[in-house]
Short mmCIF file of C-alpha atoms and ligand atoms in Angstrom, two decimals:
data_model
loop_
_atom_site.label_atom_id
_atom_site.label_comp_id
_atom_site.label_asym_id
_atom_site.label_seq_id
_atom_site.Cartn_x
_atom_site.Cartn_y
_atom_site.Cartn_z
CA MET A 346 71.34 -28.83 -24.39
CA HIS A 347 69.16 -31.61 -24.77
CA ASP A 348 69.98 -32.74 -28.07
CA SER A 349 73.87 -32.25 -27.31
CA VAL A 350 73.54 -34.26 -23.75
CA THR A 351 71.56 -36.89 -25.62
CA GLU A 352 74.17 -37.21 -28.33
CA SER A 353 77.07 -38.03 -25.75
CA LEU A 354 75.26 -40.53 -24.01
CA ASN A 355 75.46 -44.51 -24.64
CA PRO A 356 73.07 -45.48 -27.28
CA THR A 357 70.36 -46.70 -24.49
CA ALA A 358 69.35 -42.65 -24.30
CA ASP A 359 68.15 -42.64 -27.86
CA LEU A 360 65.92 -45.61 -26.76
CA GLY A 361 64.76 -43.25 -24.02
CA SER A 362 63.99 -40.20 -26.17
CA ALA A 363 62.20 -42.33 -28.81
CA ALA A 364 60.10 -43.50 -26.08
CA ALA A 365 58.97 -40.24 -24.82
CA GLU A 366 57.97 -39.52 -28.52
CA LYS A 367 55.49 -42.46 -28.74
CA LEU A 368 53.98 -41.44 -25.42
CA THR A 369 53.09 -38.10 -27.43
CA GLU A 370 51.59 -40.32 -29.75
CA VAL A 371 48.84 -42.08 -27.86
CA PRO A 372 45.78 -40.88 -29.60
CA GLY A 373 43.90 -38.39 -27.60
CA PRO A 374 41.98 -35.08 -27.08
CA ARG A 375 45.24 -32.76 -27.69
CA GLY A 376 43.82 -29.37 -26.91
CA GLU A 377 40.63 -30.59 -25.50
CA THR A 378 40.01 -31.68 -21.98
CA ALA A 379 36.68 -33.89 -22.82
CA PRO A 380 36.89 -37.07 -21.68
CA ASP A 381 38.03 -39.53 -24.13
CA ALA A 382 35.81 -42.98 -24.38
CA SER A 383 38.29 -44.16 -26.53
CA ARG A 384 40.84 -44.38 -23.65
CA SER A 385 40.50 -46.38 -20.09
CA PRO A 386 39.74 -43.98 -17.05
CA VAL A 387 43.29 -44.55 -16.06
CA GLN A 388 44.63 -43.51 -19.16
CA ASP A 389 42.59 -40.68 -19.68
CA SER A 390 43.08 -39.30 -15.75
CA ASP A 391 44.50 -35.75 -15.19
CA LEU A 392 48.00 -37.71 -14.01
CA LEU A 393 48.55 -39.23 -17.10
CA ARG A 394 47.29 -36.28 -18.93
CA ALA A 395 49.76 -34.35 -17.45
CA ALA A 396 52.68 -36.60 -18.15
CA ARG A 397 51.99 -36.61 -21.49
CA ARG A 398 51.63 -32.84 -21.77
CA GLU A 399 48.08 -32.53 -22.53
CA PRO A 400 45.52 -30.84 -20.97
CA VAL A 401 44.20 -31.55 -17.46
CA ARG A 402 41.01 -30.71 -15.92
CA ARG A 403 42.66 -30.17 -12.73
CA THR A 404 46.59 -29.91 -11.82
CA PRO A 405 46.75 -33.77 -10.78
CA VAL A 406 48.89 -34.18 -7.23
CA TRP A 407 49.96 -36.91 -5.22
CA PHE A 408 52.97 -36.72 -2.24
CA MET A 409 56.18 -38.79 -2.35
CA ARG A 410 55.98 -41.09 0.75
CA GLN A 411 52.06 -40.13 0.97
CA ALA A 412 51.76 -43.80 2.24
CA GLY A 413 53.77 -44.30 6.01
CA ARG A 414 54.17 -42.83 9.72
CA ALA A 415 51.89 -39.33 9.31
CA LEU A 416 49.03 -41.77 9.17
CA PRO A 417 47.87 -43.37 12.57
CA GLU A 418 46.20 -45.93 10.16
CA TYR A 419 49.35 -46.87 8.89
CA LYS A 420 51.15 -47.25 12.39
CA LYS A 421 47.90 -49.42 13.37
CA VAL A 422 48.46 -51.78 10.55
CA ARG A 423 51.81 -51.83 10.80
CA THR A 424 51.82 -52.74 14.66
CA GLY A 425 54.95 -55.63 15.43
CA ILE A 426 55.67 -56.11 11.82
CA PRO A 427 59.07 -55.22 10.60
CA MET A 428 58.78 -52.60 7.43
CA LEU A 429 60.86 -54.86 4.55
CA GLU A 430 58.65 -58.04 6.16
CA SER A 431 55.23 -55.56 5.73
CA CYS A 432 56.94 -54.90 1.81
CA PHE A 433 56.38 -58.59 1.00
CA ARG A 434 52.68 -59.12 1.93
CA PRO A 435 50.56 -58.33 -0.69
CA ASP A 436 47.47 -57.71 1.92
CA LEU A 437 49.42 -55.25 3.92
CA VAL A 438 50.79 -53.76 0.81
CA THR A 439 47.65 -53.24 -0.77
CA GLU A 440 45.83 -51.66 2.35
CA ILE A 441 48.71 -49.23 3.02
CA THR A 442 48.98 -48.31 -0.73
CA LEU A 443 45.33 -47.28 -0.54
CA GLN A 444 45.13 -45.51 2.86
CA PRO A 445 46.50 -42.19 1.62
CA VAL A 446 44.63 -42.31 -1.22
CA ARG A 447 41.02 -42.49 0.91
CA ARG A 448 42.69 -39.91 3.21
CA TYR A 449 43.94 -37.48 1.26
CA GLY A 450 41.76 -37.80 -2.38
CA VAL A 451 44.93 -37.69 -4.21
CA ASP A 452 45.30 -38.37 -7.97
CA ALA A 453 47.84 -41.29 -7.41
CA ALA A 454 48.72 -44.16 -5.46
CA VAL A 455 52.17 -44.95 -5.07
CA PHE A 456 53.26 -48.61 -4.62
CA PHE A 457 53.72 -49.66 -1.08
CA SER A 458 57.25 -50.56 -1.22
CA ASP A 459 60.94 -49.44 -0.64
CA ILE A 460 64.10 -49.20 -2.89
CA VAL A 461 65.88 -51.93 -1.06
CA VAL A 462 63.16 -54.39 -1.43
CA PRO A 463 64.64 -55.65 -4.95
CA LEU A 464 68.19 -56.12 -2.75
CA LYS A 465 65.55 -58.18 -0.20
CA ALA A 466 64.16 -60.06 -2.53
CA ILE A 467 67.82 -61.29 -4.00
CA GLY A 468 69.35 -62.43 -0.42
CA VAL A 469 71.11 -59.17 0.25
CA ASP A 470 71.26 -58.73 4.01
CA VAL A 471 69.69 -55.77 4.42
CA GLU A 472 67.35 -53.84 7.33
CA ILE A 473 65.25 -51.06 7.26
CA VAL A 474 66.22 -49.60 10.89
CA PRO A 475 63.31 -47.64 12.20
CA ASN A 476 64.29 -43.67 12.26
CA VAL A 477 67.40 -44.41 10.55
CA GLY A 478 66.77 -46.25 7.19
CA PRO A 479 68.32 -48.98 5.41
CA VAL A 480 71.26 -50.68 7.24
CA ILE A 481 73.54 -53.13 5.06
CA ALA A 482 74.79 -56.02 7.22
CA ASN A 483 77.98 -56.70 4.83
CA PRO A 484 78.91 -53.10 2.93
CA ILE A 485 80.24 -53.38 -0.84
CA ARG A 486 84.16 -52.27 -0.57
CA ASP A 487 85.66 -54.33 -2.91
CA ALA A 488 85.25 -56.89 -5.86
CA SER A 489 84.36 -60.00 -3.45
CA GLY A 490 81.36 -57.83 -2.24
CA LEU A 491 79.59 -57.69 -5.19
CA ASP A 492 78.37 -61.46 -5.01
CA GLN A 493 76.10 -60.40 -2.95
CA ILE A 494 74.20 -58.83 -6.21
CA ARG A 495 73.29 -61.86 -8.09
CA PRO A 496 70.96 -61.40 -11.20
CA VAL A 497 66.95 -61.49 -10.61
CA ASP A 498 64.74 -64.20 -11.60
CA PRO A 499 61.47 -61.94 -11.92
CA GLU A 500 59.16 -64.82 -11.70
CA THR A 501 60.28 -66.36 -8.37
CA ASP A 502 62.18 -63.49 -6.90
CA LEU A 503 59.74 -60.87 -7.42
CA ALA A 504 56.51 -62.86 -7.58
CA VAL A 505 54.99 -61.13 -4.31
CA ILE A 506 55.53 -57.70 -6.31
CA SER A 507 53.48 -58.78 -9.09
CA GLU A 508 51.11 -60.47 -6.76
CA ALA A 509 50.83 -57.71 -4.67
CA THR A 510 50.44 -54.81 -7.29
CA ARG A 511 47.97 -56.61 -9.25
CA GLN A 512 45.72 -57.16 -6.42
CA LEU A 513 45.96 -53.34 -5.39
CA VAL A 514 45.48 -52.43 -9.47
CA GLY A 515 42.32 -54.07 -8.64
CA GLU A 516 41.09 -52.01 -5.90
CA LEU A 517 42.16 -48.80 -7.23
CA GLY A 518 39.82 -48.78 -9.95
CA SER A 519 40.44 -45.53 -12.16
CA THR A 520 43.13 -44.15 -10.20
CA PRO A 521 46.43 -44.88 -11.46
CA LEU A 522 49.34 -46.35 -9.83
CA ILE A 523 52.61 -45.19 -9.69
CA GLY A 524 55.46 -47.73 -9.34
CA PHE A 525 58.82 -46.64 -8.59
CA GLY A 526 62.37 -48.29 -8.05
CA GLY A 527 65.79 -47.03 -7.00
CA ALA A 528 68.43 -45.46 -9.41
CA PRO A 529 71.85 -47.43 -9.21
CA PHE A 530 73.60 -44.48 -7.67
CA THR A 531 71.56 -43.83 -4.79
CA VAL A 532 71.00 -47.90 -4.17
CA ALA A 533 74.54 -48.59 -4.44
CA SER A 534 75.20 -45.41 -1.93
CA TYR A 535 73.48 -47.50 1.15
CA LEU A 536 75.52 -50.66 -0.12
CA ILE A 537 78.99 -49.10 -0.16
CA GLU A 538 78.32 -46.68 3.05
CA GLY A 539 76.62 -49.43 5.02
CA GLY A 540 73.67 -47.00 5.18
CA PRO A 541 72.35 -43.78 5.16
CA SER A 542 74.92 -41.00 4.65
CA LYS A 543 75.47 -37.22 4.66
CA ASN A 544 78.79 -36.93 2.22
CA HIS A 545 78.52 -40.00 0.78
CA GLU A 546 82.51 -40.22 1.06
CA LYS A 547 83.14 -44.24 0.88
CA THR A 548 80.68 -44.03 -2.29
CA LYS A 549 82.47 -41.17 -4.02
CA ALA A 550 85.91 -42.75 -3.33
CA MET A 551 85.00 -45.89 -4.87
CA MET A 552 82.95 -43.81 -8.20
CA LEU A 553 86.69 -42.15 -8.34
CA GLY A 554 89.76 -44.56 -7.09
CA GLU A 555 87.81 -47.83 -8.70
CA PRO A 556 85.64 -46.53 -11.60
CA GLU A 557 85.03 -50.24 -13.13
CA LEU A 558 84.55 -51.61 -9.89
CA PHE A 559 81.48 -49.05 -9.51
CA ALA A 560 80.47 -49.26 -13.03
CA THR A 561 79.91 -53.12 -12.52
CA LEU A 562 78.27 -52.28 -9.42
CA LEU A 563 75.69 -49.69 -10.89
CA ASP A 564 75.27 -52.20 -14.12
CA ARG A 565 73.88 -54.72 -11.81
CA LEU A 566 72.13 -52.63 -9.71
CA ALA A 567 70.29 -51.34 -12.96
CA ASP A 568 69.22 -54.49 -14.29
CA LEU A 569 67.93 -55.22 -10.85
CA THR A 570 66.26 -51.67 -10.56
CA ALA A 571 64.87 -52.34 -14.54
CA ALA A 572 63.28 -55.97 -13.56
CA PHE A 573 61.36 -54.42 -10.40
CA LEU A 574 60.08 -51.87 -12.44
CA ARG A 575 58.97 -53.98 -15.21
CA VAL A 576 57.40 -56.48 -12.88
CA GLN A 577 55.07 -53.44 -11.44
CA ILE A 578 54.30 -52.24 -15.11
CA GLU A 579 53.07 -55.72 -16.45
CA ALA A 580 50.95 -55.89 -13.26
CA GLY A 581 48.93 -52.48 -13.97
CA ALA A 582 51.27 -49.82 -13.12
CA SER A 583 50.75 -47.04 -15.49
CA VAL A 584 53.27 -44.50 -14.11
CA VAL A 585 56.66 -45.04 -12.45
CA GLN A 586 59.17 -42.97 -10.85
CA LEU A 587 62.78 -43.52 -11.04
CA PHE A 588 64.18 -42.17 -7.17
CA ASP A 589 67.73 -41.24 -7.41
CA SER A 590 67.22 -39.01 -3.88
CA TRP A 591 71.02 -38.51 -3.51
CA ALA A 592 72.12 -37.52 -7.03
CA GLY A 593 72.12 -34.50 -6.07
CA ALA A 594 75.69 -34.78 -4.08
CA LEU A 595 77.45 -35.19 -7.53
CA ALA A 596 78.86 -32.47 -9.60
CA PRO A 597 77.28 -32.54 -13.35
CA ARG A 598 80.77 -33.93 -14.43
CA ASP A 599 81.02 -36.90 -12.36
CA TYR A 600 77.28 -37.34 -12.85
CA GLU A 601 77.23 -37.68 -16.62
CA ARG A 602 80.12 -40.14 -16.67
CA TYR A 603 79.95 -42.19 -13.52
CA VAL A 604 76.12 -42.10 -13.28
CA LEU A 605 73.99 -40.97 -16.00
CA PRO A 606 74.50 -44.09 -18.40
CA HIS A 607 73.42 -46.62 -15.81
CA SER A 608 70.28 -44.67 -14.56
CA ALA A 609 69.62 -44.31 -18.52
CA LYS A 610 70.00 -48.02 -18.99
CA VAL A 611 67.18 -48.55 -16.63
CA LEU A 612 64.89 -45.78 -18.34
CA ALA A 613 65.53 -47.30 -21.48
CA SER A 614 65.25 -50.78 -20.53
CA ILE A 615 61.36 -50.28 -19.51
CA ALA A 616 61.07 -47.81 -22.89
CA ASP A 617 58.89 -50.67 -24.74
CA LEU A 618 56.07 -50.78 -21.97
CA GLY A 619 55.04 -46.96 -22.82
CA VAL A 620 54.83 -45.57 -19.28
CA PRO A 621 55.19 -42.22 -18.55
CA ARG A 622 58.82 -42.07 -16.45
CA ILE A 623 58.90 -39.61 -13.62
CA HIS A 624 63.33 -39.16 -12.72
CA PHE A 625 63.51 -37.62 -9.29
CA GLY A 626 66.46 -36.26 -7.17
CA VAL A 627 66.98 -34.13 -4.59
CA GLY A 628 69.12 -30.53 -4.69
CA THR A 629 69.51 -31.33 -8.52
CA GLY A 630 69.44 -27.91 -10.14
CA GLU A 631 72.44 -28.51 -11.71
CA LEU A 632 71.61 -32.06 -13.07
CA LEU A 633 67.70 -31.64 -14.51
CA PRO A 634 68.99 -31.77 -18.06
CA LEU A 635 70.63 -34.75 -17.56
CA MET A 636 68.01 -36.26 -15.86
CA ALA A 637 65.89 -35.31 -18.18
CA ALA A 638 68.34 -36.65 -20.90
CA ALA A 639 68.44 -40.05 -19.25
CA GLY A 640 65.35 -40.97 -20.60
CA ALA A 641 62.59 -39.36 -18.37
CA ASP A 642 59.18 -38.14 -19.47
CA VAL A 643 58.63 -35.65 -16.38
CA VAL A 644 61.34 -34.72 -14.39
CA GLY A 645 60.75 -34.36 -10.38
CA VAL A 646 62.47 -30.92 -9.12
CA ASP A 647 62.18 -29.95 -5.47
CA TRP A 648 62.09 -26.58 -3.78
CA ARG A 649 65.20 -25.35 -4.52
CA VAL A 650 64.44 -24.02 -8.50
CA PRO A 651 61.28 -22.79 -9.60
CA LEU A 652 59.23 -25.12 -12.07
CA ASP A 653 59.11 -22.94 -14.75
CA GLU A 654 63.21 -22.07 -14.44
CA ALA A 655 63.14 -25.60 -13.99
CA SER A 656 61.27 -26.32 -17.29
CA ARG A 657 63.27 -23.74 -18.97
CA ARG A 658 66.69 -25.50 -17.97
CA ILE A 659 65.16 -29.06 -19.40
CA GLY A 660 63.32 -27.63 -22.18
CA PRO A 661 59.78 -28.04 -23.68
CA ASP A 662 59.72 -31.69 -24.32
CA TYR A 663 59.37 -33.03 -20.69
CA ALA A 664 56.73 -32.20 -17.74
CA VAL A 665 57.87 -31.35 -14.62
CA GLN A 666 56.77 -32.53 -11.08
CA GLY A 667 56.90 -31.29 -7.59
CA ASN A 668 57.85 -28.75 -5.78
CA LEU A 669 56.74 -27.11 -2.49
CA ASP A 670 58.87 -27.15 0.39
CA PRO A 671 58.07 -29.58 2.43
CA ALA A 672 59.12 -28.06 5.79
CA VAL A 673 56.02 -24.73 4.19
CA MET A 674 53.53 -27.53 5.66
CA PHE A 675 54.54 -26.67 9.18
CA ALA A 676 53.93 -22.66 8.42
CA PRO A 677 50.45 -21.20 9.52
CA TRP A 678 47.74 -22.15 6.58
CA PRO A 679 47.62 -19.08 5.15
CA VAL A 680 51.59 -19.14 4.20
CA ILE A 681 50.74 -22.79 2.82
CA GLU A 682 48.19 -21.40 0.85
CA ALA A 683 50.23 -18.80 -0.59
CA LYS A 684 53.08 -20.95 -1.78
CA VAL A 685 50.81 -23.81 -3.04
CA ARG A 686 49.53 -20.96 -5.04
CA GLU A 687 53.12 -19.91 -6.21
CA VAL A 688 53.72 -23.59 -7.20
CA LEU A 689 51.08 -23.92 -9.36
CA ALA A 690 51.39 -20.23 -11.41
CA ASP A 691 54.80 -21.33 -11.78
CA GLY A 692 53.73 -24.95 -12.74
CA ALA A 693 51.51 -23.14 -15.60
CA LYS A 694 54.19 -21.86 -17.50
CA THR A 695 55.34 -25.41 -18.13
CA PRO A 696 54.37 -27.98 -20.95
CA GLY A 697 52.94 -30.25 -18.13
CA HIS A 698 52.45 -30.04 -14.36
CA ILE A 699 52.31 -32.63 -11.60
CA PHE A 700 51.94 -31.06 -8.10
CA ASN A 701 53.82 -32.77 -5.57
CA LEU A 702 56.33 -32.37 -2.26
CA GLY A 703 59.65 -31.60 -3.50
CA HIS A 704 60.81 -34.30 -1.39
CA GLY A 705 58.46 -36.63 0.56
CA VAL A 706 55.86 -36.13 3.72
CA THR A 707 57.76 -36.50 6.95
CA PRO A 708 56.15 -38.39 9.66
CA ASP A 709 54.96 -35.22 12.10
CA MET A 710 52.84 -33.72 9.03
CA ASP A 711 49.45 -33.25 9.38
CA PRO A 712 47.10 -35.28 7.63
CA ASP A 713 44.71 -33.06 7.77
CA ARG A 714 46.70 -30.15 6.35
CA LEU A 715 47.79 -32.53 3.17
CA ALA A 716 44.09 -33.17 2.45
CA ARG A 717 43.68 -29.56 2.42
CA VAL A 718 46.20 -28.41 0.10
CA VAL A 719 44.94 -31.58 -2.20
CA GLU A 720 42.03 -29.79 -2.34
CA LEU A 721 43.23 -26.02 -3.07
CA VAL A 722 45.21 -27.98 -5.21
CA HIS A 723 42.11 -28.80 -7.53
CA GLU A 724 39.98 -26.02 -6.78
CA VAL A 725 42.37 -23.57 -7.82
CA SER A 726 43.54 -25.34 -11.03
CA ALA A 727 40.18 -26.19 -12.02
CA ARG A 728 39.58 -25.22 -15.86
O1 CP3 B 863 56.00 -42.86 -1.09
C1 CP3 B 863 55.56 -44.00 -1.03
O2 CP3 B 863 54.33 -43.53 0.18
C2 CP3 B 863 55.72 -45.41 -1.23
C3 CP3 B 863 56.57 -45.97 -0.22
C4 CP3 B 863 57.97 -45.51 -0.32
C5 CP3 B 863 58.72 -46.00 0.71
N1 CP3 B 863 60.29 -45.63 0.56
C6 CP3 B 863 58.09 -46.36 1.94
C7 CP3 B 863 59.01 -46.37 3.08
C8 CP3 B 863 59.07 -45.23 -1.09
C9 CP3 B 863 58.70 -44.43 -2.38
C10 CP3 B 863 60.51 -45.40 -0.91
C11 CP3 B 863 61.35 -45.03 -1.22
C12 CP3 B 863 62.49 -44.55 -0.70
N2 CP3 B 863 62.84 -45.30 0.47
C13 CP3 B 863 63.80 -43.69 -1.07
C14 CP3 B 863 63.43 -42.44 -2.17
C15 CP3 B 863 62.22 -41.44 -1.65
C16 CP3 B 863 63.10 -40.26 -0.94
O3 CP3 B 863 62.12 -40.25 0.42
O4 CP3 B 863 63.87 -39.83 -1.61
C17 CP3 B 863 64.53 -43.51 -0.11
C18 CP3 B 863 65.91 -42.92 0.17
C19 CP3 B 863 64.31 -45.01 0.98
C20 CP3 B 863 65.15 -45.47 1.55
C21 CP3 B 863 64.53 -45.38 3.03
N3 CP3 B 863 64.10 -46.11 3.74
C22 CP3 B 863 64.63 -44.21 4.07
C23 CP3 B 863 65.64 -43.10 4.15
C24 CP3 B 863 63.59 -44.66 4.88
C25 CP3 B 863 63.26 -43.73 6.29
C26 CP3 B 863 64.04 -44.11 7.23
C27 CP3 B 863 63.28 -43.59 8.43
O5 CP3 B 863 63.01 -44.17 9.33
O6 CP3 B 863 63.30 -42.04 8.98
C28 CP3 B 863 63.02 -45.82 4.55
C29 CP3 B 863 61.78 -46.43 5.53
C30 CP3 B 863 60.55 -46.23 4.91
N4 CP3 B 863 60.38 -46.52 3.44
C31 CP3 B 863 59.26 -46.22 5.32
C32 CP3 B 863 58.53 -46.01 4.85
C33 CP3 B 863 56.70 -46.01 4.70
C34 CP3 B 863 59.39 -45.94 6.74
C35 CP3 B 863 59.41 -47.13 7.38
C36 CP3 B 863 58.45 -47.24 9.04
O7 CP3 B 863 57.48 -47.02 9.14
O8 CP3 B 863 59.30 -47.26 10.35
#
């Protein structure tokens, strides 16, 4: 499946698999978990090892949306500062990114930002409305709307992102930083709908009814996200995740035809930098092989497909990430414990496993329980 899918893509997808090969060639103690002094502590961390499908000391764990409203210390520093403004203040970005690392003992930090930050950086009129999400002042409905997506100049438009990342990586020491960006489809869905959407009807109407306009928009967004990721990697992020949160709304045929080439362009564009690339979406059980073939090293899986089955669908050349149902966090502790053990047992049958929720932390999750999950993952998986 993987090979035939790759062949049917645009040529950039080949670059993706070439880079995946390169990742496995990093010199290291394959088959061993002893520290490797020839690597930096970050490169030798369990997160990087799992992403490269090497043996780990303990299964690495982090949580999508680990920074944010579940933490009282986050609410405190964010008081009176709009979300997108906070993303352009390096001191705040650094502090908020570090908060969950201190609190939960996770194996990675994830850059505090948002998938719409690059849009803001090129002057798109976008706000993040509390309890709603990104809202676009002038939704893109025709060719004239495309003018809002001008080419990004990383040196100026993204200078603050670079500064924030550098400062943060300095503070993190041996904890790896995961950089991220929004995949073209998910970002386009906000731009076309004008805000969050359940059925993505306007987005699909453009995709199917005006495929050239849609392709032009996604191509521009691919360049924008590629630049956003590159800036983070060059400033010290050692893993990246491409969030295509809403890709699961698409049938595989439409995903492959209208969306995959643009995500493949993003992932191929950073292949030369040699950092592992995680590719994630929600409800993507039917898309997993395509999302892998788009140029990922690790495929994020939600809770609907067990990890061993997900791995069977994508083949042995990829690690997997996930996939505790976030809702389980609201059940009694013995239920959480049993489910965590289940995820770890499934993950142990894959070539590499990074523990995570199947989607993000929600605002009313109990931080102490998240910390306890981290402890449990480490304890159960210790080798
Ligand atoms: O994971 C992390 O901790 C890093 C920070 C991060 C944020 N957004 C911060 C944030 C990341 C990785 C994202 C990605 C993101 N943003 C995605 C993909 C991930 C996913 O959940 O599928 C999407 C779809 C968005 C768009 C977005 N931004 C939404 C849907 C929301 C939630 C709206 C709400 O209030 O319910 C946001 C706001 C947002 N992004 C917050 C944070 C901490 C909350 C802002 C606040 O404190 O009010």
